[in-house]
Amino acid sequence: MIDNNTPYATAKVWRNLTSPSMKNAMRGKVSVYHGIFDSHELLSFSGDLNVRREKGGNVKKQILSTLEDDPANFRYLNGGITIVTRFVVEDKSGSEGVRLRFHKGASIINGTQTQGALRTYHGWDGDDYDRDIPSVEVDVTIIESSDDDLITDIAVARNVQNTVKDVSVFGRQGAFDSLNNSLASQKSPFRIATSETDNDHFETGKALQLIFALMPEEFWESYVTTPRNRPSLYSSKAKWMKYYGNGATDPKDPEKFKEVEEFAIDIIGEALQIYKDSQSASFWKVSRWKTDGIKLGSDGSIRVVDGFLIPFIHAHSVYVQKKGGKWSIELPSTYDPSKLIEKIHKMTKGSSDDSNPQTFGKKDESYEILEMTALMMKD
């Protein structure tokens, strides 16, 4: 753990990226480093120099969702953290990496949302963290300079020059307006985000995942212009955000996308509701089921992660029908969700890899077996 007075952290990988021009700069010499750190090493760094404060909300929720649903790939799915410091010194090297000593004023200038999510994930109380929670790898850029004015300029520029996220770009173009209008007309409690600052809204990428997950196979083959790769329904929110956003703003095949949009408008309310209801449903309580896919609260509450939820919800695509010109989920009288849960339980028994919800959500076999189980319950 890092001592707040004399900050230390150990990098698993450490590289000096400083160019000759940086070393010989007239205005304050600058050195730049890249490191890969275990997340617990970054919990106690200050964020005093960050021009944006950690606000929580939708961004933090998305980061926490990644930590819980896909921790093994967190480093590749997160933008990482940038730290500025007046100096960083290699204290010692060993088999565990390079131990680094930082100036006491070292500060995160980009990535406070990530640090805030990591603090929540690790149960950070300001002094210590829950050591039973496994760390994830985080990419960190360290900028070393003794020029205080330059450090201030870097802190501002690193935040102002961030690229605008797809949800804001497409949202400004009205790509999701018809979906929110549908939710409003259905008197749904949900609204999806049309900007990255919509903190209290349902995550748009996840909403689109659910919509595509519920598409019947025949409909998909007729109107979706990308192959039906079911594991990507779980593993790639960005893919479905871009597909729908591009279709709504600049469609390559307007007639086909019109059908996709009408499906989305009809089904979005049910998609968000089945996700919310299934996420904490009691039918997930199966005795002697050891898995990271089901989080049990001290009050007996349940939270199921997306690696299990997305394949489970996808199985309901066999019940989606168009009646009276509207798409909806028509559950058969013989429907029993516990039969789907039993299949998930059976498939995740055995090795630790089998019980890993991230692995489960990325296997085509998971979707195939659950879809067949759902079909067997049709009237």
Short mmCIF file of N, CA, C and O in Angstrom, two decimals, residues 33-123:
data_model
loop_
_atom_site.label_atom_id
_atom_site.label_comp_id
_atom_site.label_asym_id
_atom_site.label_seq_id
_atom_site.Cartn_x
_atom_site.Cartn_y
_atom_site.Cartn_z
N TYR A 33 6.73 8.40 -18.86
CA TYR A 33 6.87 6.97 -18.61
C TYR A 33 5.52 6.28 -18.79
O TYR A 33 4.46 6.90 -18.64
N HIS A 34 5.60 5.02 -19.09
CA HIS A 34 4.39 4.20 -19.12
C HIS A 34 4.59 3.02 -18.18
O HIS A 34 5.65 2.38 -18.17
N GLY A 35 3.55 2.74 -17.39
CA GLY A 35 3.62 1.60 -16.49
C GLY A 35 2.31 0.83 -16.48
O GLY A 35 1.25 1.38 -16.76
N ILE A 36 2.40 -0.45 -16.18
CA ILE A 36 1.22 -1.27 -15.94
C ILE A 36 1.22 -1.59 -14.45
O ILE A 36 2.17 -2.20 -13.94
N PHE A 37 0.17 -1.16 -13.75
CA PHE A 37 0.09 -1.30 -12.31
C PHE A 37 -1.10 -2.17 -11.93
O PHE A 37 -2.14 -2.12 -12.60
N ASP A 38 -0.98 -2.93 -10.86
CA ASP A 38 -2.15 -3.54 -10.25
C ASP A 38 -2.99 -2.43 -9.62
O ASP A 38 -2.44 -1.48 -9.04
N SER A 39 -4.30 -2.55 -9.73
CA SER A 39 -5.19 -1.45 -9.36
C SER A 39 -5.06 -1.00 -7.91
O SER A 39 -5.21 0.19 -7.61
N HIS A 40 -4.76 -1.93 -7.00
CA HIS A 40 -4.68 -1.52 -5.59
C HIS A 40 -3.52 -0.56 -5.34
O HIS A 40 -3.51 0.17 -4.34
N GLU A 41 -2.53 -0.52 -6.25
CA GLU A 41 -1.39 0.38 -6.09
C GLU A 41 -1.77 1.85 -6.32
O GLU A 41 -1.01 2.75 -5.97
N LEU A 42 -2.94 2.09 -6.90
CA LEU A 42 -3.29 3.44 -7.34
C LEU A 42 -4.36 4.10 -6.47
O LEU A 42 -4.77 5.23 -6.74
N LEU A 43 -4.80 3.43 -5.42
CA LEU A 43 -5.97 3.89 -4.66
C LEU A 43 -5.73 5.19 -3.89
O LEU A 43 -6.65 6.01 -3.75
N SER A 44 -4.54 5.40 -3.37
CA SER A 44 -4.33 6.54 -2.47
C SER A 44 -3.69 7.75 -3.14
O SER A 44 -3.41 8.74 -2.47
N PHE A 45 -3.49 7.71 -4.45
CA PHE A 45 -2.94 8.90 -5.12
C PHE A 45 -3.93 10.05 -5.03
O PHE A 45 -5.14 9.87 -5.14
N SER A 46 -3.41 11.24 -4.88
CA SER A 46 -4.22 12.46 -4.85
C SER A 46 -4.75 12.77 -6.25
O SER A 46 -4.17 12.37 -7.26
N GLY A 47 -5.84 13.52 -6.29
CA GLY A 47 -6.34 14.05 -7.56
C GLY A 47 -6.43 15.56 -7.52
O GLY A 47 -7.22 16.17 -8.23
N ASP A 48 -5.61 16.17 -6.68
CA ASP A 48 -5.72 17.61 -6.42
C ASP A 48 -5.50 18.47 -7.66
O ASP A 48 -6.04 19.58 -7.76
N LEU A 49 -4.68 17.99 -8.60
CA LEU A 49 -4.37 18.81 -9.78
C LEU A 49 -5.33 18.56 -10.94
O LEU A 49 -5.20 19.19 -11.99
N ASN A 50 -6.29 17.66 -10.77
CA ASN A 50 -7.23 17.37 -11.85
C ASN A 50 -8.24 18.50 -11.96
O ASN A 50 -8.88 18.87 -10.97
N VAL A 51 -8.41 19.06 -13.16
CA VAL A 51 -9.36 20.15 -13.32
C VAL A 51 -10.80 19.64 -13.29
O VAL A 51 -11.74 20.41 -13.15
N ARG A 52 -10.99 18.31 -13.46
CA ARG A 52 -12.31 17.71 -13.28
C ARG A 52 -12.28 16.88 -12.02
O ARG A 52 -11.34 16.15 -11.77
N ARG A 53 -13.32 16.97 -11.23
CA ARG A 53 -13.41 16.18 -10.02
C ARG A 53 -14.17 14.89 -10.31
O ARG A 53 -14.99 14.83 -11.22
N GLU A 54 -13.89 13.89 -9.50
CA GLU A 54 -14.61 12.62 -9.64
C GLU A 54 -16.06 12.84 -9.21
O GLU A 54 -16.34 13.19 -8.07
N LYS A 55 -17.00 12.67 -10.18
CA LYS A 55 -18.39 13.00 -9.93
C LYS A 55 -19.28 11.77 -9.76
O LYS A 55 -20.45 11.90 -9.43
N GLY A 56 -18.75 10.59 -10.02
CA GLY A 56 -19.60 9.41 -9.95
C GLY A 56 -20.55 9.38 -11.12
O GLY A 56 -20.19 9.71 -12.24
N GLY A 57 -21.79 9.01 -10.87
CA GLY A 57 -22.79 9.02 -11.93
C GLY A 57 -22.59 7.94 -12.96
O GLY A 57 -22.03 6.88 -12.70
N ASN A 58 -23.05 8.22 -14.19
CA ASN A 58 -23.11 7.20 -15.23
C ASN A 58 -21.74 6.70 -15.64
O ASN A 58 -21.55 5.50 -15.89
N VAL A 59 -20.76 7.60 -15.72
CA VAL A 59 -19.41 7.17 -16.13
C VAL A 59 -18.83 6.18 -15.13
O VAL A 59 -18.31 5.13 -15.49
N LYS A 60 -18.95 6.53 -13.85
CA LYS A 60 -18.44 5.63 -12.81
C LYS A 60 -19.18 4.30 -12.82
O LYS A 60 -18.58 3.23 -12.65
N LYS A 61 -20.49 4.34 -13.05
CA LYS A 61 -21.28 3.11 -13.13
C LYS A 61 -20.78 2.22 -14.26
O LYS A 61 -20.68 0.99 -14.12
N GLN A 62 -20.46 2.82 -15.39
CA GLN A 62 -19.97 2.04 -16.53
C GLN A 62 -18.62 1.40 -16.21
O GLN A 62 -18.37 0.25 -16.57
N ILE A 63 -17.75 2.15 -15.52
CA ILE A 63 -16.43 1.61 -15.16
C ILE A 63 -16.59 0.47 -14.17
O ILE A 63 -15.96 -0.58 -14.29
N LEU A 64 -17.47 0.64 -13.18
CA LEU A 64 -17.74 -0.42 -12.21
C LEU A 64 -18.32 -1.65 -12.88
O LEU A 64 -18.00 -2.78 -12.53
N SER A 65 -19.18 -1.41 -13.87
CA SER A 65 -19.76 -2.53 -14.62
C SER A 65 -18.67 -3.32 -15.32
O SER A 65 -18.68 -4.56 -15.33
N THR A 66 -17.69 -2.63 -15.90
CA THR A 66 -16.57 -3.31 -16.56
C THR A 66 -15.74 -4.09 -15.55
O THR A 66 -15.34 -5.23 -15.79
N LEU A 67 -15.49 -3.48 -14.38
CA LEU A 67 -14.71 -4.15 -13.34
C LEU A 67 -15.39 -5.44 -12.89
O LEU A 67 -14.73 -6.46 -12.64
N GLU A 68 -16.71 -5.42 -12.78
CA GLU A 68 -17.43 -6.58 -12.28
C GLU A 68 -17.69 -7.61 -13.37
O GLU A 68 -17.66 -8.81 -13.11
N ASP A 69 -17.94 -7.13 -14.61
CA ASP A 69 -18.33 -8.05 -15.67
C ASP A 69 -17.15 -8.58 -16.48
O ASP A 69 -17.23 -9.68 -17.04
N ASP A 70 -16.08 -7.81 -16.57
CA ASP A 70 -14.95 -8.24 -17.42
C ASP A 70 -13.63 -7.75 -16.84
O ASP A 70 -12.86 -7.06 -17.51
N PRO A 71 -13.30 -8.15 -15.59
CA PRO A 71 -12.06 -7.64 -14.97
C PRO A 71 -10.80 -8.04 -15.70
O PRO A 71 -9.82 -7.30 -15.71
N ALA A 72 -10.81 -9.21 -16.35
CA ALA A 72 -9.60 -9.68 -17.03
C ALA A 72 -9.20 -8.76 -18.18
O ALA A 72 -8.02 -8.65 -18.53
N ASN A 73 -10.19 -8.08 -18.77
CA ASN A 73 -9.91 -7.20 -19.91
C ASN A 73 -10.02 -5.72 -19.54
O ASN A 73 -10.07 -4.87 -20.43
N PHE A 74 -10.05 -5.41 -18.25
CA PHE A 74 -10.25 -4.03 -17.82
C PHE A 74 -9.20 -3.10 -18.43
O PHE A 74 -9.54 -2.00 -18.90
N ARG A 75 -7.96 -3.53 -18.47
CA ARG A 75 -6.88 -2.67 -18.98
C ARG A 75 -7.14 -2.25 -20.43
O ARG A 75 -6.80 -1.14 -20.83
N TYR A 76 -7.77 -3.13 -21.22
CA TYR A 76 -8.00 -2.84 -22.63
C TYR A 76 -9.29 -2.07 -22.85
O TYR A 76 -9.48 -1.44 -23.90
N LEU A 77 -10.20 -2.11 -21.87
CA LEU A 77 -11.50 -1.46 -22.01
C LEU A 77 -11.56 -0.12 -21.31
O LEU A 77 -12.58 0.57 -21.37
N ASN A 78 -10.48 0.27 -20.64
CA ASN A 78 -10.44 1.51 -19.88
C ASN A 78 -9.31 2.38 -20.39
O ASN A 78 -8.27 1.88 -20.80
N GLY A 79 -9.53 3.70 -20.35
CA GLY A 79 -8.52 4.62 -20.87
C GLY A 79 -7.30 4.80 -19.99
O GLY A 79 -6.33 5.45 -20.38
N GLY A 80 -7.35 4.23 -18.77
CA GLY A 80 -6.20 4.33 -17.89
C GLY A 80 -6.14 5.62 -17.10
O GLY A 80 -7.11 6.38 -17.02
N ILE A 81 -4.99 5.88 -16.51
CA ILE A 81 -4.79 7.01 -15.60
C ILE A 81 -3.52 7.75 -16.00
O ILE A 81 -2.55 7.13 -16.44
N THR A 82 -3.54 9.07 -15.84
CA THR A 82 -2.33 9.88 -16.06
C THR A 82 -1.99 10.58 -14.75
O THR A 82 -2.85 11.19 -14.11
N ILE A 83 -0.72 10.49 -14.37
CA ILE A 83 -0.21 11.10 -13.13
C ILE A 83 0.89 12.10 -13.48
O ILE A 83 1.75 11.80 -14.32
N VAL A 84 0.86 13.27 -12.86
CA VAL A 84 1.99 14.20 -12.98
C VAL A 84 2.71 14.24 -11.64
O VAL A 84 2.10 14.15 -10.57
N THR A 85 4.03 14.38 -11.71
CA THR A 85 4.84 14.41 -10.49
C THR A 85 6.11 15.22 -10.76
O THR A 85 6.61 15.25 -11.89
N ARG A 86 6.61 15.87 -9.73
CA ARG A 86 7.86 16.62 -9.89
C ARG A 86 9.04 15.69 -10.04
O ARG A 86 10.07 16.06 -10.62
N PHE A 87 8.93 14.47 -9.49
CA PHE A 87 9.95 13.46 -9.76
C PHE A 87 9.36 12.08 -9.51
O PHE A 87 8.38 11.90 -8.78
N VAL A 88 9.92 11.10 -10.17
CA VAL A 88 9.65 9.69 -9.90
C VAL A 88 10.99 8.97 -9.97
O VAL A 88 11.77 9.17 -10.89
N VAL A 89 11.27 8.17 -8.94
CA VAL A 89 12.57 7.52 -8.80
C VAL A 89 12.36 6.01 -8.68
O VAL A 89 11.48 5.54 -7.95
N GLU A 90 13.18 5.27 -9.42
CA GLU A 90 13.16 3.81 -9.28
C GLU A 90 13.84 3.44 -7.98
O GLU A 90 15.04 3.63 -7.81
N ASP A 91 13.05 2.93 -7.04
CA ASP A 91 13.57 2.61 -5.71
C ASP A 91 14.29 1.27 -5.72
O ASP A 91 15.39 1.13 -5.20
N LYS A 92 13.64 0.27 -6.31
CA LYS A 92 14.29 -1.03 -6.46
C LYS A 92 13.49 -1.87 -7.46
O LYS A 92 12.30 -1.65 -7.69
N SER A 93 14.17 -2.85 -8.04
CA SER A 93 13.53 -3.76 -8.99
C SER A 93 13.60 -5.18 -8.44
O SER A 93 14.52 -5.54 -7.71
N GLY A 94 12.60 -5.97 -8.82
CA GLY A 94 12.58 -7.36 -8.39
C GLY A 94 11.64 -8.17 -9.25
O GLY A 94 11.16 -7.70 -10.30
N SER A 95 11.36 -9.37 -8.81
CA SER A 95 10.51 -10.26 -9.60
C SER A 95 9.08 -9.73 -9.72
O SER A 95 8.35 -10.06 -10.66
N GLU A 96 8.65 -8.90 -8.75
CA GLU A 96 7.29 -8.37 -8.77
C GLU A 96 7.17 -7.08 -9.57
O GLU A 96 6.07 -6.56 -9.75
N GLY A 97 8.30 -6.54 -10.05
CA GLY A 97 8.27 -5.33 -10.84
C GLY A 97 9.23 -4.28 -10.33
O GLY A 97 10.20 -4.59 -9.63
N VAL A 98 8.93 -3.03 -10.68
CA VAL A 98 9.79 -1.91 -10.31
C VAL A 98 9.07 -1.07 -9.25
O VAL A 98 7.98 -0.54 -9.50
N ARG A 99 9.70 -0.95 -8.09
CA ARG A 99 9.12 -0.13 -7.01
C ARG A 99 9.54 1.32 -7.25
O ARG A 99 10.72 1.62 -7.39
N LEU A 100 8.54 2.21 -7.27
CA LEU A 100 8.77 3.60 -7.63
C LEU A 100 8.42 4.53 -6.46
O LEU A 100 7.44 4.32 -5.75
N ARG A 101 9.24 5.58 -6.30
CA ARG A 101 8.96 6.59 -5.29
C ARG A 101 8.60 7.89 -6.00
O ARG A 101 9.31 8.34 -6.91
N PHE A 102 7.48 8.50 -5.60
CA PHE A 102 6.96 9.69 -6.24
C PHE A 102 7.10 10.90 -5.31
O PHE A 102 7.18 10.76 -4.08
N HIS A 103 7.08 12.08 -5.90
CA HIS A 103 7.03 13.31 -5.12
C HIS A 103 5.72 13.32 -4.32
O HIS A 103 4.69 12.80 -4.77
N LYS A 104 5.76 13.90 -3.12
CA LYS A 104 4.57 13.88 -2.26
C LYS A 104 3.37 14.60 -2.88
O LYS A 104 2.23 14.37 -2.49
N GLY A 105 3.64 15.48 -3.85
CA GLY A 105 2.54 16.20 -4.51
C GLY A 105 2.07 15.53 -5.79
O GLY A 105 1.28 16.12 -6.55
N ALA A 106 2.52 14.31 -6.07
CA ALA A 106 2.08 13.59 -7.28
C ALA A 106 0.56 13.52 -7.31
O ALA A 106 -0.09 13.27 -6.30
N SER A 107 -0.01 13.74 -8.51
CA SER A 107 -1.47 13.82 -8.61
C SER A 107 -1.97 13.20 -9.90
O SER A 107 -1.33 13.32 -10.96
N ILE A 108 -3.12 12.57 -9.82
CA ILE A 108 -3.82 12.11 -11.03
C ILE A 108 -4.41 13.34 -11.71
O ILE A 108 -5.09 14.15 -11.06
N ILE A 109 -4.15 13.51 -12.98
CA ILE A 109 -4.75 14.63 -13.72
C ILE A 109 -5.75 14.15 -14.76
O ILE A 109 -6.48 14.95 -15.33
N ASN A 110 -5.78 12.86 -15.00
CA ASN A 110 -6.75 12.29 -15.93
C ASN A 110 -7.02 10.87 -15.46
O ASN A 110 -6.10 10.08 -15.33
N GLY A 111 -8.30 10.57 -15.20
CA GLY A 111 -8.64 9.23 -14.76
C GLY A 111 -9.17 9.17 -13.34
O GLY A 111 -9.17 8.11 -12.71
N THR A 112 -9.65 10.30 -12.80
CA THR A 112 -10.20 10.27 -11.45
C THR A 112 -11.49 9.45 -11.39
O THR A 112 -11.80 8.85 -10.35
N GLN A 113 -12.24 9.41 -12.50
CA GLN A 113 -13.42 8.54 -12.53
C GLN A 113 -13.01 7.09 -12.39
O GLN A 113 -13.64 6.30 -11.68
N THR A 114 -11.92 6.73 -13.09
CA THR A 114 -11.41 5.37 -12.99
C THR A 114 -10.95 5.08 -11.58
O THR A 114 -11.26 4.02 -11.01
N GLN A 115 -10.19 6.01 -10.98
CA GLN A 115 -9.73 5.79 -9.61
C GLN A 115 -10.92 5.68 -8.65
O GLN A 115 -10.92 4.84 -7.73
N GLY A 116 -11.94 6.52 -8.84
CA GLY A 116 -13.11 6.46 -7.97
C GLY A 116 -13.81 5.11 -8.05
O GLY A 116 -14.24 4.55 -7.03
N ALA A 117 -13.91 4.57 -9.28
CA ALA A 117 -14.53 3.25 -9.45
C ALA A 117 -13.66 2.17 -8.81
O ALA A 117 -14.17 1.23 -8.18
N LEU A 118 -12.35 2.29 -8.96
CA LEU A 118 -11.43 1.32 -8.36
C LEU A 118 -11.52 1.36 -6.83
O LEU A 118 -11.47 0.31 -6.16
N ARG A 119 -11.66 2.56 -6.27
CA ARG A 119 -11.79 2.67 -4.81
C ARG A 119 -13.06 1.97 -4.33
O ARG A 119 -13.05 1.28 -3.30
N THR A 120 -14.16 2.16 -5.06
CA THR A 120 -15.40 1.48 -4.70
C THR A 120 -15.25 -0.04 -4.84
O THR A 120 -15.64 -0.81 -3.96
N TYR A 121 -14.66 -0.45 -5.94
CA TYR A 121 -14.47 -1.88 -6.24
C TYR A 121 -13.63 -2.56 -5.16
O TYR A 121 -13.93 -3.68 -4.73
N HIS A 122 -12.59 -1.88 -4.68
CA HIS A 122 -11.68 -2.47 -3.69
C HIS A 122 -12.11 -2.20 -2.24
O HIS A 122 -11.43 -2.64 -1.31
N GLY A 123 -13.21 -1.46 -2.03
CA GLY A 123 -13.64 -1.15 -0.68
C GLY A 123 -12.68 -0.24 0.05
O GLY A 123 -12.48 -0.37 1.26
#
